[in-house]
Tab-separated table of C-alpha atoms in Angstrom:
chain	number	residue	atom	x	y	z
A	266	MET	CA	0.000	0.000	0.000
A	267	THR	CA	1.222	3.474	-0.883
A	268	LEU	CA	0.695	6.172	1.744
A	269	LEU	CA	-0.424	9.551	0.417
A	270	LEU	CA	1.670	12.439	1.732
A	271	SER	CA	1.908	14.944	-1.108
A	272	GLN	CA	-1.355	16.699	-0.223
A	273	LEU	CA	-0.496	16.919	3.472
A	274	LYS	CA	1.478	19.654	5.186
A	275	PRO	CA	4.851	18.578	6.620
A	276	PHE	CA	5.432	19.481	10.247
A	277	ALA	CA	9.148	20.050	9.730
A	278	GLN	CA	11.661	20.647	6.949
A	279	GLY	CA	15.379	20.017	6.985
A	280	GLY	CA	18.051	20.692	4.435
A	281	ASN	CA	17.333	17.460	2.579
A	282	ARG	CA	14.101	15.997	3.959
A	283	LEU	CA	10.485	16.728	4.826
A	284	CYS	CA	8.803	15.244	7.904
A	285	TYR	CA	5.124	14.259	7.924
A	286	VAL	CA	2.803	12.848	10.563
A	287	HIS	CA	2.089	9.250	9.565
A	288	PRO	CA	-1.467	9.377	8.131
A	289	GLU	CA	-2.406	6.090	9.834
A	290	ASP	CA	-0.608	6.488	13.181
A	291	SER	CA	-0.176	9.880	14.826
A	292	LYS	CA	2.596	8.518	17.060
A	293	LEU	CA	4.858	8.037	14.037
A	294	CYS	CA	6.475	10.343	11.511
A	295	ILE	CA	7.619	9.693	7.954
A	296	LYS	CA	10.748	11.322	6.553
A	297	VAL	CA	10.963	11.698	2.768
A	298	ARG	CA	13.443	13.406	0.486
A	299	ARG	CA	12.601	16.928	-0.550
A	300	PRO	CA	11.222	16.809	-4.115
A	301	ASP	CA	12.926	20.116	-4.933
A	302	PHE	CA	16.386	18.846	-3.945
A	303	THR	CA	17.306	15.503	-5.501
A	304	LEU	CA	20.176	13.171	-4.677
A	305	ALA	CA	21.836	14.350	-7.887
A	306	ASP	CA	21.531	17.946	-6.640
A	307	ARG	CA	23.191	16.932	-3.367
A	308	ARG	CA	26.043	15.213	-5.152
A	309	ARG	CA	26.682	18.256	-7.362
A	310	LYS	CA	27.106	20.427	-4.266
A	311	LYS	CA	29.800	18.189	-2.787
A	312	GLY	CA	33.545	18.356	-3.342
A	313	TYR	CA	35.210	16.971	-6.447
A	314	LEU	CA	36.043	13.507	-5.087
A	315	LYS	CA	32.597	12.952	-3.586
A	316	LYS	CA	31.008	13.551	-6.987
A	317	PHE	CA	32.168	10.062	-7.983
A	318	ARG	CA	30.291	8.351	-5.157
A	319	PRO	CA	27.008	6.514	-5.973
A	320	LEU	CA	23.782	8.465	-5.511
A	321	SER	CA	22.654	6.115	-2.733
A	322	SER	CA	25.508	7.371	-0.528
A	323	PHE	CA	23.794	10.789	-0.398
A	324	ASP	CA	20.446	9.408	0.809
A	325	ASP	CA	19.877	10.572	4.412
A	326	ASN	CA	17.106	8.024	4.943
A	327	LEU	CA	19.343	5.098	4.021
A	328	GLU	CA	22.123	6.465	6.207
A	329	GLU	CA	19.813	6.983	9.181
A	330	PHE	CA	18.337	3.490	8.828
A	331	LYS	CA	21.832	2.001	8.828
A	332	VAL	CA	22.912	4.052	11.846
A	333	MET	CA	19.828	3.150	13.869
A	334	GLY	CA	20.399	-0.528	13.157
A	335	GLU	CA	23.975	-0.251	14.410
A	336	LEU	CA	22.817	1.490	17.587
A	337	LYS	CA	20.314	-1.284	18.313
A	338	ARG	CA	22.915	-3.990	17.728
A	339	HIS	CA	25.831	-2.517	19.634
A	340	TYR	CA	24.455	-0.246	22.369
A	341	ALA	CA	22.308	-0.611	25.472
A	342	ASP	CA	18.549	-0.109	25.246
A	343	ALA	CA	18.959	2.747	27.742
A	344	ILE	CA	20.090	5.085	24.965
A	345	PHE	CA	16.604	5.005	23.459
A	346	GLN	CA	15.254	6.960	26.402
A	347	HIS	CA	16.978	9.874	24.655
A	348	ILE	CA	16.955	8.727	21.006
A	349	SER	CA	13.872	8.333	18.817
A	350	HIS	CA	13.143	4.821	17.525
A	351	CYS	CA	13.307	3.927	13.838
A	352	TYR	CA	10.863	1.432	12.278
A	353	GLY	CA	12.005	0.991	8.686
A	354	PHE	CA	10.643	2.028	5.302
A	355	VAL	CA	7.194	2.495	3.752
A	356	GLU	CA	6.109	3.361	0.236
A	357	THR	CA	4.619	6.831	-0.218
A	358	ASP	CA	3.556	8.928	-3.201
A	359	MET	CA	6.733	10.946	-2.544
A	360	GLY	CA	9.069	7.955	-2.693
A	361	LYS	CA	10.320	5.667	0.045
A	362	GLY	CA	9.779	7.141	3.488
A	363	LEU	CA	11.582	6.302	6.721
A	364	VAL	CA	9.251	5.746	9.673
A	365	SER	CA	10.352	7.004	13.077
A	366	GLU	CA	8.901	7.625	16.508
A	367	LEU	CA	7.173	11.012	16.665
A	368	ILE	CA	7.840	12.684	19.999
A	369	ARG	CA	4.750	14.435	21.376
A	370	ASN	CA	3.986	16.285	24.589
A	371	THR	CA	1.336	15.009	26.987
A	372	ASP	CA	-1.198	17.365	25.326
A	373	ASP	CA	-0.520	15.516	22.008
A	374	ARG	CA	1.232	18.471	20.379
A	375	ILE	CA	4.451	17.675	18.568
A	376	SER	CA	7.407	18.450	20.818
A	377	GLN	CA	9.329	21.517	19.738
A	378	THR	CA	13.068	21.592	19.202
A	379	LEU	CA	15.532	22.542	21.899
A	380	LYS	CA	16.532	25.471	19.703
A	381	LYS	CA	12.972	26.840	19.698
A	382	TYR	CA	12.514	26.170	23.426
A	383	ILE	CA	15.657	28.107	24.373
A	384	TRP	CA	14.708	30.905	21.981
A	385	GLU	CA	11.354	31.270	23.737
A	386	PHE	CA	12.172	30.513	27.373
A	387	GLY	CA	15.939	30.552	27.824
A	388	VAL	CA	17.657	27.944	29.982
A	389	THR	CA	15.064	27.210	32.648
A	390	ASP	CA	15.538	25.108	35.769
A	391	SER	CA	13.434	22.414	34.121
A	392	LEU	CA	15.740	22.430	31.102
A	393	LYS	CA	18.869	22.243	33.244
A	394	ALA	CA	17.398	19.196	34.978
A	395	ALA	CA	16.592	17.586	31.605
A	396	ILE	CA	20.009	18.214	30.046
A	397	GLU	CA	21.828	16.328	32.790
A	398	PRO	CA	20.404	12.806	32.128
A	399	LEU	CA	20.828	13.208	28.356
A	400	LEU	CA	24.517	14.011	28.668
A	401	GLU	CA	24.997	11.326	31.330
A	402	VAL	CA	23.733	8.709	28.862
A	403	TRP	CA	25.990	10.110	26.125
A	404	LYS	CA	29.047	9.818	28.377
A	405	ARG	CA	28.180	6.503	30.024
A	406	GLU	CA	27.195	4.680	26.826
A	407	LEU	CA	29.639	6.593	24.557
A	408	VAL	CA	26.926	7.207	21.972
A	409	PRO	CA	28.340	7.924	18.488
A	410	SER	CA	27.004	11.148	17.023
A	411	ARG	CA	27.867	14.249	15.129
A	412	ASP	CA	27.725	17.481	17.113
A	413	LEU	CA	24.606	17.742	19.280
A	414	LEU	CA	22.815	20.443	17.301
A	415	LEU	CA	19.974	22.213	19.056
A	416	HIS	CA	17.540	21.675	16.180
A	417	ASN	CA	18.239	17.914	16.257
A	418	ILE	CA	16.994	17.593	19.844
A	419	VAL	CA	13.333	17.878	20.863
A	420	VAL	CA	11.870	18.804	24.242
A	421	GLN	CA	9.081	16.522	25.443
A	422	GLN	CA	6.952	18.275	28.045
A	423	ASP	CA	3.921	17.909	30.256
A	424	SER	CA	1.953	20.833	31.657
A	425	GLU	CA	4.503	21.519	34.401
A	426	LYS	CA	7.983	20.441	33.335
A	427	ILE	CA	10.214	18.873	30.724
A	428	ILE	CA	9.935	15.094	30.704
A	429	ARG	CA	13.013	14.375	28.615
A	430	LEU	CA	15.199	15.541	25.745
A	431	VAL	CA	15.243	13.291	22.661
A	432	VAL	CA	17.825	13.316	19.858
A	433	ILE	CA	16.059	12.833	16.515
A	434	ASP	CA	18.922	13.236	14.035
A	435	GLY	CA	22.686	13.607	13.733
A	436	LEU	CA	23.601	10.167	15.079
A	437	GLY	CA	26.317	7.809	13.927
A	438	ASN	CA	30.074	7.697	13.540
A	439	THR	CA	31.887	10.660	12.044
A	440	GLY	CA	35.273	9.053	11.349
A	441	LEU	CA	36.477	6.136	9.242
A	442	ILE	CA	36.823	3.989	12.369
A	443	PRO	CA	33.576	3.419	14.352
A	444	LEU	CA	33.742	5.077	17.759
A	445	ARG	CA	33.228	1.787	19.628
A	446	TYR	CA	36.516	0.386	18.260
A	447	LEU	CA	38.600	3.182	19.781
A	448	PRO	CA	40.068	3.021	23.307
A	449	ARG	CA	37.479	4.086	25.851
A	450	SER	CA	39.551	7.118	26.876
A	451	TRP	CA	39.590	8.336	23.248
A	452	GLN	CA	35.862	7.776	22.933
A	453	LEU	CA	35.228	9.792	26.077
A	454	GLN	CA	37.421	12.640	24.823
A	455	LYS	CA	35.369	12.847	21.639
A	456	ILE	CA	32.115	12.811	23.630
A	457	GLU	CA	33.378	15.512	25.995
A	458	ARG	CA	34.303	17.701	23.015
A	459	LYS	CA	30.804	17.331	21.560
A	460	ILE	CA	29.289	18.209	24.935
A	461	ALA	CA	31.463	21.330	25.141
A	462	ASN	CA	30.319	22.308	21.642
A	463	PHE	CA	26.719	21.695	22.728
A	464	TYR	CA	27.029	24.199	25.580
A	465	GLU	CA	28.729	26.703	23.262
A	466	ARG	CA	25.765	26.508	20.895
A	467	ILE	CA	23.393	27.168	23.786
A	468	GLU	CA	25.402	30.243	24.814
A	469	LEU	CA	25.442	31.524	21.227
A	470	LEU	CA	21.678	31.144	20.902
A	471	LEU	CA	21.135	32.874	24.235
A	472	SER	CA	23.207	35.809	22.986
A	473	GLN	CA	20.930	36.074	19.932
A	474	ARG	CA	17.644	36.096	21.857
A	475	GLY	CA	15.509	39.188	21.612
A	476	GLY	CA	15.217	39.234	17.856
A	477	ASN	CA	11.951	38.614	16.070
A	478	VAL	CA	13.059	35.626	14.003
A	479	LEU	CA	14.623	32.336	15.081
A	480	PRO	CA	18.160	32.252	13.588
A	481	GLY	CA	18.219	29.933	10.584
A	482	TYR	CA	15.280	27.986	9.218
A	483	HIS	CA	16.077	24.812	11.174
A	484	GLY	CA	14.191	24.188	14.395
A	485	GLU	CA	10.779	25.720	13.657
A	486	LEU	CA	7.698	23.494	13.530
A	487	LEU	CA	5.396	24.113	10.566
A	488	HIS	CA	2.407	22.865	12.562
A	489	ASP	CA	1.853	21.249	15.960
A	490	GLY	CA	0.232	18.015	14.775
A	491	VAL	CA	-3.063	18.810	16.503
A	492	SER	CA	-4.582	22.109	15.391
A	493	ASP	CA	-3.367	21.955	11.769
A	494	VAL	CA	-2.397	18.681	10.147
A	495	SER	CA	-3.601	19.221	6.582
Protein backbone atom coordinates (compact mmCIF):
# COMPACT_ATOMS: atom_id res chain seq x y z
CA MET A 1 0.00 0.00 0.00
CA THR A 2 1.22 3.47 -0.88
CA LEU A 3 0.70 6.17 1.74
CA LEU A 4 -0.42 9.55 0.42
CA LEU A 5 1.67 12.44 1.73
CA SER A 6 1.91 14.94 -1.11
CA GLN A 7 -1.36 16.70 -0.22
CA LEU A 8 -0.50 16.92 3.47
CA LYS A 9 1.48 19.65 5.19
CA PRO A 10 4.85 18.58 6.62
CA PHE A 11 5.43 19.48 10.25
CA ALA A 12 9.15 20.05 9.73
CA GLN A 13 11.66 20.65 6.95
CA GLY A 14 15.38 20.02 6.99
CA GLY A 15 18.05 20.69 4.44
CA ASN A 16 17.33 17.46 2.58
CA ARG A 17 14.10 16.00 3.96
CA LEU A 18 10.48 16.73 4.83
CA CYS A 19 8.80 15.24 7.90
CA TYR A 20 5.12 14.26 7.92
CA VAL A 21 2.80 12.85 10.56
CA HIS A 22 2.09 9.25 9.56
CA PRO A 23 -1.47 9.38 8.13
CA GLU A 24 -2.41 6.09 9.83
CA ASP A 25 -0.61 6.49 13.18
CA SER A 26 -0.18 9.88 14.83
CA LYS A 27 2.60 8.52 17.06
CA LEU A 28 4.86 8.04 14.04
CA CYS A 29 6.47 10.34 11.51
CA ILE A 30 7.62 9.69 7.95
CA LYS A 31 10.75 11.32 6.55
CA VAL A 32 10.96 11.70 2.77
CA ARG A 33 13.44 13.41 0.49
CA ARG A 34 12.60 16.93 -0.55
CA PRO A 35 11.22 16.81 -4.12
CA ASP A 36 12.93 20.12 -4.93
CA PHE A 37 16.39 18.85 -3.95
CA THR A 38 17.31 15.50 -5.50
CA LEU A 39 20.18 13.17 -4.68
CA ALA A 40 21.84 14.35 -7.89
CA ASP A 41 21.53 17.95 -6.64
CA ARG A 42 23.19 16.93 -3.37
CA ARG A 43 26.04 15.21 -5.15
CA ARG A 44 26.68 18.26 -7.36
CA LYS A 45 27.11 20.43 -4.27
CA LYS A 46 29.80 18.19 -2.79
CA GLY A 47 33.54 18.36 -3.34
CA TYR A 48 35.21 16.97 -6.45
CA LEU A 49 36.04 13.51 -5.09
CA LYS A 50 32.60 12.95 -3.59
CA LYS A 51 31.01 13.55 -6.99
CA PHE A 52 32.17 10.06 -7.98
CA ARG A 53 30.29 8.35 -5.16
CA PRO A 54 27.01 6.51 -5.97
CA LEU A 55 23.78 8.46 -5.51
CA SER A 56 22.65 6.12 -2.73
CA SER A 57 25.51 7.37 -0.53
CA PHE A 58 23.79 10.79 -0.40
CA ASP A 59 20.45 9.41 0.81
CA ASP A 60 19.88 10.57 4.41
CA ASN A 61 17.11 8.02 4.94
CA LEU A 62 19.34 5.10 4.02
CA GLU A 63 22.12 6.47 6.21
CA GLU A 64 19.81 6.98 9.18
CA PHE A 65 18.34 3.49 8.83
CA LYS A 66 21.83 2.00 8.83
CA VAL A 67 22.91 4.05 11.85
CA MET A 68 19.83 3.15 13.87
CA GLY A 69 20.40 -0.53 13.16
CA GLU A 70 23.98 -0.25 14.41
CA LEU A 71 22.82 1.49 17.59
CA LYS A 72 20.31 -1.28 18.31
CA ARG A 73 22.91 -3.99 17.73
CA HIS A 74 25.83 -2.52 19.63
CA TYR A 75 24.46 -0.25 22.37
CA ALA A 76 22.31 -0.61 25.47
CA ASP A 77 18.55 -0.11 25.25
CA ALA A 78 18.96 2.75 27.74
CA ILE A 79 20.09 5.09 24.97
CA PHE A 80 16.60 5.01 23.46
CA GLN A 81 15.25 6.96 26.40
CA HIS A 82 16.98 9.87 24.66
CA ILE A 83 16.95 8.73 21.01
CA SER A 84 13.87 8.33 18.82
CA HIS A 85 13.14 4.82 17.52
CA CYS A 86 13.31 3.93 13.84
CA TYR A 87 10.86 1.43 12.28
CA GLY A 88 12.00 0.99 8.69
CA PHE A 89 10.64 2.03 5.30
CA VAL A 90 7.19 2.49 3.75
CA GLU A 91 6.11 3.36 0.24
CA THR A 92 4.62 6.83 -0.22
CA ASP A 93 3.56 8.93 -3.20
CA MET A 94 6.73 10.95 -2.54
CA GLY A 95 9.07 7.95 -2.69
CA LYS A 96 10.32 5.67 0.04
CA GLY A 97 9.78 7.14 3.49
CA LEU A 98 11.58 6.30 6.72
CA VAL A 99 9.25 5.75 9.67
CA SER A 100 10.35 7.00 13.08
CA GLU A 101 8.90 7.63 16.51
CA LEU A 102 7.17 11.01 16.66
CA ILE A 103 7.84 12.68 20.00
CA ARG A 104 4.75 14.44 21.38
CA ASN A 105 3.99 16.29 24.59
CA THR A 106 1.34 15.01 26.99
CA ASP A 107 -1.20 17.37 25.33
CA ASP A 108 -0.52 15.52 22.01
CA ARG A 109 1.23 18.47 20.38
CA ILE A 110 4.45 17.67 18.57
CA SER A 111 7.41 18.45 20.82
CA GLN A 112 9.33 21.52 19.74
CA THR A 113 13.07 21.59 19.20
CA LEU A 114 15.53 22.54 21.90
CA LYS A 115 16.53 25.47 19.70
CA LYS A 116 12.97 26.84 19.70
CA TYR A 117 12.51 26.17 23.43
CA ILE A 118 15.66 28.11 24.37
CA TRP A 119 14.71 30.91 21.98
CA GLU A 120 11.35 31.27 23.74
CA PHE A 121 12.17 30.51 27.37
CA GLY A 122 15.94 30.55 27.82
CA VAL A 123 17.66 27.94 29.98
CA THR A 124 15.06 27.21 32.65
CA ASP A 125 15.54 25.11 35.77
CA SER A 126 13.43 22.41 34.12
CA LEU A 127 15.74 22.43 31.10
CA LYS A 128 18.87 22.24 33.24
CA ALA A 129 17.40 19.20 34.98
CA ALA A 130 16.59 17.59 31.61
CA ILE A 131 20.01 18.21 30.05
CA GLU A 132 21.83 16.33 32.79
CA PRO A 133 20.40 12.81 32.13
CA LEU A 134 20.83 13.21 28.36
CA LEU A 135 24.52 14.01 28.67
CA GLU A 136 25.00 11.33 31.33
CA VAL A 137 23.73 8.71 28.86
CA TRP A 138 25.99 10.11 26.13
CA LYS A 139 29.05 9.82 28.38
CA ARG A 140 28.18 6.50 30.02
CA GLU A 141 27.19 4.68 26.83
CA LEU A 142 29.64 6.59 24.56
CA VAL A 143 26.93 7.21 21.97
CA PRO A 144 28.34 7.92 18.49
CA SER A 145 27.00 11.15 17.02
CA ARG A 146 27.87 14.25 15.13
CA ASP A 147 27.72 17.48 17.11
CA LEU A 148 24.61 17.74 19.28
CA LEU A 149 22.81 20.44 17.30
CA LEU A 150 19.97 22.21 19.06
CA HIS A 151 17.54 21.68 16.18
CA ASN A 152 18.24 17.91 16.26
CA ILE A 153 16.99 17.59 19.84
CA VAL A 154 13.33 17.88 20.86
CA VAL A 155 11.87 18.80 24.24
CA GLN A 156 9.08 16.52 25.44
CA GLN A 157 6.95 18.28 28.04
CA ASP A 158 3.92 17.91 30.26
CA SER A 159 1.95 20.83 31.66
CA GLU A 160 4.50 21.52 34.40
CA LYS A 161 7.98 20.44 33.33
CA ILE A 162 10.21 18.87 30.72
CA ILE A 163 9.94 15.09 30.70
CA ARG A 164 13.01 14.37 28.61
CA LEU A 165 15.20 15.54 25.74
CA VAL A 166 15.24 13.29 22.66
CA VAL A 167 17.82 13.32 19.86
CA ILE A 168 16.06 12.83 16.51
CA ASP A 169 18.92 13.24 14.03
CA GLY A 170 22.69 13.61 13.73
CA LEU A 171 23.60 10.17 15.08
CA GLY A 172 26.32 7.81 13.93
CA ASN A 173 30.07 7.70 13.54
CA THR A 174 31.89 10.66 12.04
CA GLY A 175 35.27 9.05 11.35
CA LEU A 176 36.48 6.14 9.24
CA ILE A 177 36.82 3.99 12.37
CA PRO A 178 33.58 3.42 14.35
CA LEU A 179 33.74 5.08 17.76
CA ARG A 180 33.23 1.79 19.63
CA TYR A 181 36.52 0.39 18.26
CA LEU A 182 38.60 3.18 19.78
CA PRO A 183 40.07 3.02 23.31
CA ARG A 184 37.48 4.09 25.85
CA SER A 185 39.55 7.12 26.88
CA TRP A 186 39.59 8.34 23.25
CA GLN A 187 35.86 7.78 22.93
CA LEU A 188 35.23 9.79 26.08
CA GLN A 189 37.42 12.64 24.82
CA LYS A 190 35.37 12.85 21.64
CA ILE A 191 32.12 12.81 23.63
CA GLU A 192 33.38 15.51 26.00
CA ARG A 193 34.30 17.70 23.02
CA LYS A 194 30.80 17.33 21.56
CA ILE A 195 29.29 18.21 24.94
CA ALA A 196 31.46 21.33 25.14
CA ASN A 197 30.32 22.31 21.64
CA PHE A 198 26.72 21.69 22.73
CA TYR A 199 27.03 24.20 25.58
CA GLU A 200 28.73 26.70 23.26
CA ARG A 201 25.76 26.51 20.90
CA ILE A 202 23.39 27.17 23.79
CA GLU A 203 25.40 30.24 24.81
CA LEU A 204 25.44 31.52 21.23
CA LEU A 205 21.68 31.14 20.90
CA LEU A 206 21.13 32.87 24.24
CA SER A 207 23.21 35.81 22.99
CA GLN A 208 20.93 36.07 19.93
CA ARG A 209 17.64 36.10 21.86
CA GLY A 210 15.51 39.19 21.61
CA GLY A 211 15.22 39.23 17.86
CA ASN A 212 11.95 38.61 16.07
CA VAL A 213 13.06 35.63 14.00
CA LEU A 214 14.62 32.34 15.08
CA PRO A 215 18.16 32.25 13.59
CA GLY A 216 18.22 29.93 10.58
CA TYR A 217 15.28 27.99 9.22
CA HIS A 218 16.08 24.81 11.17
CA GLY A 219 14.19 24.19 14.39
CA GLU A 220 10.78 25.72 13.66
CA LEU A 221 7.70 23.49 13.53
CA LEU A 222 5.40 24.11 10.57
CA HIS A 223 2.41 22.86 12.56
CA ASP A 224 1.85 21.25 15.96
CA GLY A 225 0.23 18.01 14.77
CA VAL A 226 -3.06 18.81 16.50
CA SER A 227 -4.58 22.11 15.39
CA ASP A 228 -3.37 21.95 11.77
CA VAL A 229 -2.40 18.68 10.15
CA SER A 230 -3.60 19.22 6.58
